[in-house]
PDB file of C-alpha atoms in Angstrom:
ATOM      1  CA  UNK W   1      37.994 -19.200   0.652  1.00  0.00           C
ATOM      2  CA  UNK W   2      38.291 -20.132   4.104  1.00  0.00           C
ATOM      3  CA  UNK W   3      35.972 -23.058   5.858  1.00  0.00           C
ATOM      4  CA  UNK W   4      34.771 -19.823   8.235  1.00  0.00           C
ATOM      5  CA  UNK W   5      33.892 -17.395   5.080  1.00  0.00           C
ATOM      6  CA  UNK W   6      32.437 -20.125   2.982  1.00  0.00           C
ATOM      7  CA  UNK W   7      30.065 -21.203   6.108  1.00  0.00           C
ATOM      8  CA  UNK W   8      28.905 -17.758   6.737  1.00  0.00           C
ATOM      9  CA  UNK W   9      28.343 -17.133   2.996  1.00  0.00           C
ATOM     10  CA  UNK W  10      26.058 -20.491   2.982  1.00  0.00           C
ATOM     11  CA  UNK W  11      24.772 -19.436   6.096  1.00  0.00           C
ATOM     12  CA  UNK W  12      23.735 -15.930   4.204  1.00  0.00           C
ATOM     13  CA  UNK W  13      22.322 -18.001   1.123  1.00  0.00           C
ATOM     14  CA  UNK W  14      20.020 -20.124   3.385  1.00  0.00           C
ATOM     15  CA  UNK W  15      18.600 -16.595   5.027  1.00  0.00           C
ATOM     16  CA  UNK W  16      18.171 -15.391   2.062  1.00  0.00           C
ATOM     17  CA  UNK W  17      16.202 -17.990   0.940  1.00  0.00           C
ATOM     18  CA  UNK W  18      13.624 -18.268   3.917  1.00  0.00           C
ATOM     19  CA  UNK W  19      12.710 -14.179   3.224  1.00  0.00           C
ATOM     20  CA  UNK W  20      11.724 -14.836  -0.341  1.00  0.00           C
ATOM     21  CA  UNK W  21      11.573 -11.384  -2.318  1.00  0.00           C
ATOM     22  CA  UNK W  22      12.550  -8.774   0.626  1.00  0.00           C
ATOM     23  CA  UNK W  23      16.162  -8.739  -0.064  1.00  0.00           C
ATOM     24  CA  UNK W  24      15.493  -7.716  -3.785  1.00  0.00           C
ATOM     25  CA  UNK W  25      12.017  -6.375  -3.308  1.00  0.00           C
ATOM     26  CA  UNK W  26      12.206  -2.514  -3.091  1.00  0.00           C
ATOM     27  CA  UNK W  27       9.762  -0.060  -1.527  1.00  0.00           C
ATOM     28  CA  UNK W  28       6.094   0.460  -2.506  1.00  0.00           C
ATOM     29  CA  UNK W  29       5.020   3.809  -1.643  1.00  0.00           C
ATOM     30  CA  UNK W  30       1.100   4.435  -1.139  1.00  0.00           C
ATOM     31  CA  UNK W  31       0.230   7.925  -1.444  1.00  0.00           C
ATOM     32  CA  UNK W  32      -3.477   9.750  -0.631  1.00  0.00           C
ATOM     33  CA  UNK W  33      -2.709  12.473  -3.641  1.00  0.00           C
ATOM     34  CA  UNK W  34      -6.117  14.487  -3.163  1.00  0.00           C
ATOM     35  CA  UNK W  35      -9.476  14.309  -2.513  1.00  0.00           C
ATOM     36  CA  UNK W  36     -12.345  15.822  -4.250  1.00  0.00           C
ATOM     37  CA  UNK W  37     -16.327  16.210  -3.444  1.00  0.00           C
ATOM     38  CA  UNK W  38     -18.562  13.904  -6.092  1.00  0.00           C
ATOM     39  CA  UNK W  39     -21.540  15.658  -6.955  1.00  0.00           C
ATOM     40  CA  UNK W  40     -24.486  14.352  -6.078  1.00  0.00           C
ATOM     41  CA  UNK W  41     -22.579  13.233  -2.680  1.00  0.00           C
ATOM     42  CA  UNK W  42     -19.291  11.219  -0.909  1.00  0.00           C
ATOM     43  CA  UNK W  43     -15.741  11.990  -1.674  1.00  0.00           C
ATOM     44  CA  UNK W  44     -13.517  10.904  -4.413  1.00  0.00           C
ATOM     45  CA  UNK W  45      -9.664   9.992  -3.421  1.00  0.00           C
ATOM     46  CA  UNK W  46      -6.788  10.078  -5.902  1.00  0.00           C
ATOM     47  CA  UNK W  47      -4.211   7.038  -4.740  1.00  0.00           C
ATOM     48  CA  UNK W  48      -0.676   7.053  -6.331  1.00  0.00           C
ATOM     49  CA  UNK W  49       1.295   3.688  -6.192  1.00  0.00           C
ATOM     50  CA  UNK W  50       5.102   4.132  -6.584  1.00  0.00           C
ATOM     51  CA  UNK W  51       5.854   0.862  -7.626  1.00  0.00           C
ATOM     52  CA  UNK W  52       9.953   0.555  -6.927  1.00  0.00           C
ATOM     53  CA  UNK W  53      10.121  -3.016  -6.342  1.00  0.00           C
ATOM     54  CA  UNK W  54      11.545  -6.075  -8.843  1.00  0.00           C
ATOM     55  CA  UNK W  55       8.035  -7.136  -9.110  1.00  0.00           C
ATOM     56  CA  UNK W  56       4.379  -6.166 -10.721  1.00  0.00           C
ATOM     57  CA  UNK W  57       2.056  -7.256  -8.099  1.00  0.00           C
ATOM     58  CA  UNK W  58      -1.204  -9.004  -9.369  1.00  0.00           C
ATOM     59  CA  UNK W  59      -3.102  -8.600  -5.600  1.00  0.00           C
ATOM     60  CA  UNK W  60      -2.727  -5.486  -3.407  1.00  0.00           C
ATOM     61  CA  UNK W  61      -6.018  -5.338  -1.718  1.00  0.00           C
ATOM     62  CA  UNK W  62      -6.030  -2.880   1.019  1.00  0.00           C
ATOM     63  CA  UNK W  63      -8.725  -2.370   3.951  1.00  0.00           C
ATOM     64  CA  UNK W  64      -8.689   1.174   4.748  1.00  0.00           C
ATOM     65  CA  UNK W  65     -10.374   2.447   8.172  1.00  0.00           C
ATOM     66  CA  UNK W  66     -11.883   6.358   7.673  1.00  0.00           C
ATOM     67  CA  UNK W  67     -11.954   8.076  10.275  1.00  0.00           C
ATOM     68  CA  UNK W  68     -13.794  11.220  10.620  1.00  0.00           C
ATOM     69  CA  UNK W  69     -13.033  14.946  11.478  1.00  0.00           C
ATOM     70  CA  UNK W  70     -13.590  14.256  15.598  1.00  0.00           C
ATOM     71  CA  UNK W  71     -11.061  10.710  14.800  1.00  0.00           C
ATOM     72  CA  UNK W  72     -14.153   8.727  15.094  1.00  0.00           C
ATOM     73  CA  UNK W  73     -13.640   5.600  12.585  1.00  0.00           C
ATOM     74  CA  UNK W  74     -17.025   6.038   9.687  1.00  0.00           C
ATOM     75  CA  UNK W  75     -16.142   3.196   8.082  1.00  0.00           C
ATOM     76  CA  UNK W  76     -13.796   0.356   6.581  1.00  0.00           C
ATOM     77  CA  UNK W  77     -13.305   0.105   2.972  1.00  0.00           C
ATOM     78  CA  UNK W  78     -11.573  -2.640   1.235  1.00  0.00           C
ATOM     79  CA  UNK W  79      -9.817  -1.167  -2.035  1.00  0.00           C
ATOM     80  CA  UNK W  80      -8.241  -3.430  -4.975  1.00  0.00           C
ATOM     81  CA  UNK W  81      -5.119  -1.531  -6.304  1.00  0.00           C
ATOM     82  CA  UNK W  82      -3.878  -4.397  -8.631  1.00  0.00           C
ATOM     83  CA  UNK W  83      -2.263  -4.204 -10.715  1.00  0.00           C
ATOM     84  CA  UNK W  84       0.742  -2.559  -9.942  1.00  0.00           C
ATOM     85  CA  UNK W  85       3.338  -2.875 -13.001  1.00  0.00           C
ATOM     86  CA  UNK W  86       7.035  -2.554 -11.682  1.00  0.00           C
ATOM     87  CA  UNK W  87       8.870   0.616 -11.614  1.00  0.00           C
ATOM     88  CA  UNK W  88       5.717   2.602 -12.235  1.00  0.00           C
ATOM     89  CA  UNK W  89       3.541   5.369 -10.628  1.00  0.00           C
ATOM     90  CA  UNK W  90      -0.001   3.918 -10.964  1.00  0.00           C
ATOM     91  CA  UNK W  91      -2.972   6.342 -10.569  1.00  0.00           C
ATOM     92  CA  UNK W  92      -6.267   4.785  -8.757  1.00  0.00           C
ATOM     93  CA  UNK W  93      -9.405   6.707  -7.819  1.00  0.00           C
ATOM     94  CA  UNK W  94     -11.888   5.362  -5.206  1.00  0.00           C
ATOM     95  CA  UNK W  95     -14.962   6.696  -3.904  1.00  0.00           C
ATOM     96  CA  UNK W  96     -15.822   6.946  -0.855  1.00  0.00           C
ATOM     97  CA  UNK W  97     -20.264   7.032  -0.287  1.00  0.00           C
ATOM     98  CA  UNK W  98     -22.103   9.321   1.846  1.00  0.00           C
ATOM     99  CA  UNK W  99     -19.259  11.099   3.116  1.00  0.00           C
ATOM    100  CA  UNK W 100     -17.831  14.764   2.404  1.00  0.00           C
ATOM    101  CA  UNK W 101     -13.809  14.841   1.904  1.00  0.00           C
ATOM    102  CA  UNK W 102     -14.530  17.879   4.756  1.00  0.00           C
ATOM    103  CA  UNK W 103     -14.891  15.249   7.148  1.00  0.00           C
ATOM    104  CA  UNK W 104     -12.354  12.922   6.700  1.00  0.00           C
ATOM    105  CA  UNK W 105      -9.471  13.866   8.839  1.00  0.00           C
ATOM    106  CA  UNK W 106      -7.011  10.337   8.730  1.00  0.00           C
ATOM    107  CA  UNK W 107      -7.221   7.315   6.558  1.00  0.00           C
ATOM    108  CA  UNK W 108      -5.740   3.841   8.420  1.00  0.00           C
ATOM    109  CA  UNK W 109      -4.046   1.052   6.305  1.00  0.00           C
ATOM    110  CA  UNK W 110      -5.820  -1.397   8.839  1.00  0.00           C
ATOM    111  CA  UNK W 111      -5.186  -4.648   6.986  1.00  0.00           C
ATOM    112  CA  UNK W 112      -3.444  -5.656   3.189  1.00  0.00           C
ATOM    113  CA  UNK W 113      -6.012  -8.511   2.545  1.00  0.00           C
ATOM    114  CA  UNK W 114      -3.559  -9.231  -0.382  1.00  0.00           C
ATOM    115  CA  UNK W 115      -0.087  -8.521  -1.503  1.00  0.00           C
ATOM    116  CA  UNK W 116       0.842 -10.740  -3.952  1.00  0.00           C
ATOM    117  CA  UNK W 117       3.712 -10.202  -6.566  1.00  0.00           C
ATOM    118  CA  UNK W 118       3.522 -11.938 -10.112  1.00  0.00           C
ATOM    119  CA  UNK W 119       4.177 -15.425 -10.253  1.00  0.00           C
ATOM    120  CA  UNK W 120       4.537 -15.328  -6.591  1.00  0.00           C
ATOM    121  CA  UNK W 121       3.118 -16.433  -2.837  1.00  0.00           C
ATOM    122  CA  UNK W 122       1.152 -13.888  -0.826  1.00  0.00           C
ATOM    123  CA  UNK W 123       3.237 -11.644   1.132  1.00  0.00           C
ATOM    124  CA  UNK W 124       3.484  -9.497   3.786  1.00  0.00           C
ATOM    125  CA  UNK W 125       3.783  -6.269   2.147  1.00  0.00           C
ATOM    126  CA  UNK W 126       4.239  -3.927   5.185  1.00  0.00           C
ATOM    127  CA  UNK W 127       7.731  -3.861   5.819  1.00  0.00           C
ATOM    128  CA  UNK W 128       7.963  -2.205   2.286  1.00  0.00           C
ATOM    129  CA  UNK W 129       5.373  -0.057   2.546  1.00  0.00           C
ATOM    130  CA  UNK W 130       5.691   4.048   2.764  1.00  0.00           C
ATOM    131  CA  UNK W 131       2.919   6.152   2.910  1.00  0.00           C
ATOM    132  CA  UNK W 132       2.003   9.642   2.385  1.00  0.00           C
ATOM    133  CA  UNK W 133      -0.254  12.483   1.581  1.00  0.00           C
ATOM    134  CA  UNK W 134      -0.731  15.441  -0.079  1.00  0.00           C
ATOM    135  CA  UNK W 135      -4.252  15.811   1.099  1.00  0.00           C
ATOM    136  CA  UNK W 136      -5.661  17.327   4.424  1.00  0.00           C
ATOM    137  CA  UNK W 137      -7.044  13.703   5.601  1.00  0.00           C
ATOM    138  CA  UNK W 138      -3.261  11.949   6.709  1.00  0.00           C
ATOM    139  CA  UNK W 139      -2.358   8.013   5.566  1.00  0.00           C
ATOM    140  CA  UNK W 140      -1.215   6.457   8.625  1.00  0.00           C
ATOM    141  CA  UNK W 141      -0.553   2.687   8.508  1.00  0.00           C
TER     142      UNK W 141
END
């Protein structure tokens, strides 16, 4: 190997190592499946977490803003997804008080107050993140 290729292959090997986990990490997909009235009131919302990373994550704490039918933000709600085993779909339900799915018309990933995978540092989790949904009310991040 050349002096030239083996300093940009160190070079690569030190970037590498000051992004710990992106290179190798995958996408996590986030995905508002449906929503459903509770009787008695508020709204129930099916979350699907595609999990298609190299890690389980053991904190993904998410502060969603809901914002109603006029786009008018109701409320923020902090949700605890974890865990998230790797290379799985995980199924989470949350409600959502005092509201009727009717008037939600977008949920906002405002903040991840944790991302952590196993054995791991906190992380910034959005550059991995993908969001959808199959429900009237959009994800947006």
């Amino acid at each position: 190997m050349t002096p030239r290729k083996t300093l940009l292959a160190a070079a690569a090997l030190m970037l590498a190592g000051t992004l710990p986990g992106l290179a190798e990490t995958g996408r996590m997909t986030v995905e508002l499946n449906k929503v459903e009235e509770i009787d008695g009131g508020g709204c129930r919302a099916f979350f699907l977490f595609r999990n298609e990373t190299a890690s389980s994550f053991d904190g993904f704490e998410m502060s969603l803003a809901i914002m109603d039918k006029n786009g008018i933000i109701d409320r923020l709600l902090s949700i605890d997804a974890a865990p998230l085993p790797v290379a799985r779909t995980t199924l989470k339900l949350f409600e959502i008080p005092d509201m009727t799915c009717a008037n939600i018309s977008e949920i906002l990933l405002h903040e991840m107050t944790s991302c952590k995978q196993q054995n791991e540092d906190e992380m910034d989790c959005f550059p991995i993140l993908d969001l959808n949904s199959k429900a009237n009310a959009v994800l947006v991040k």
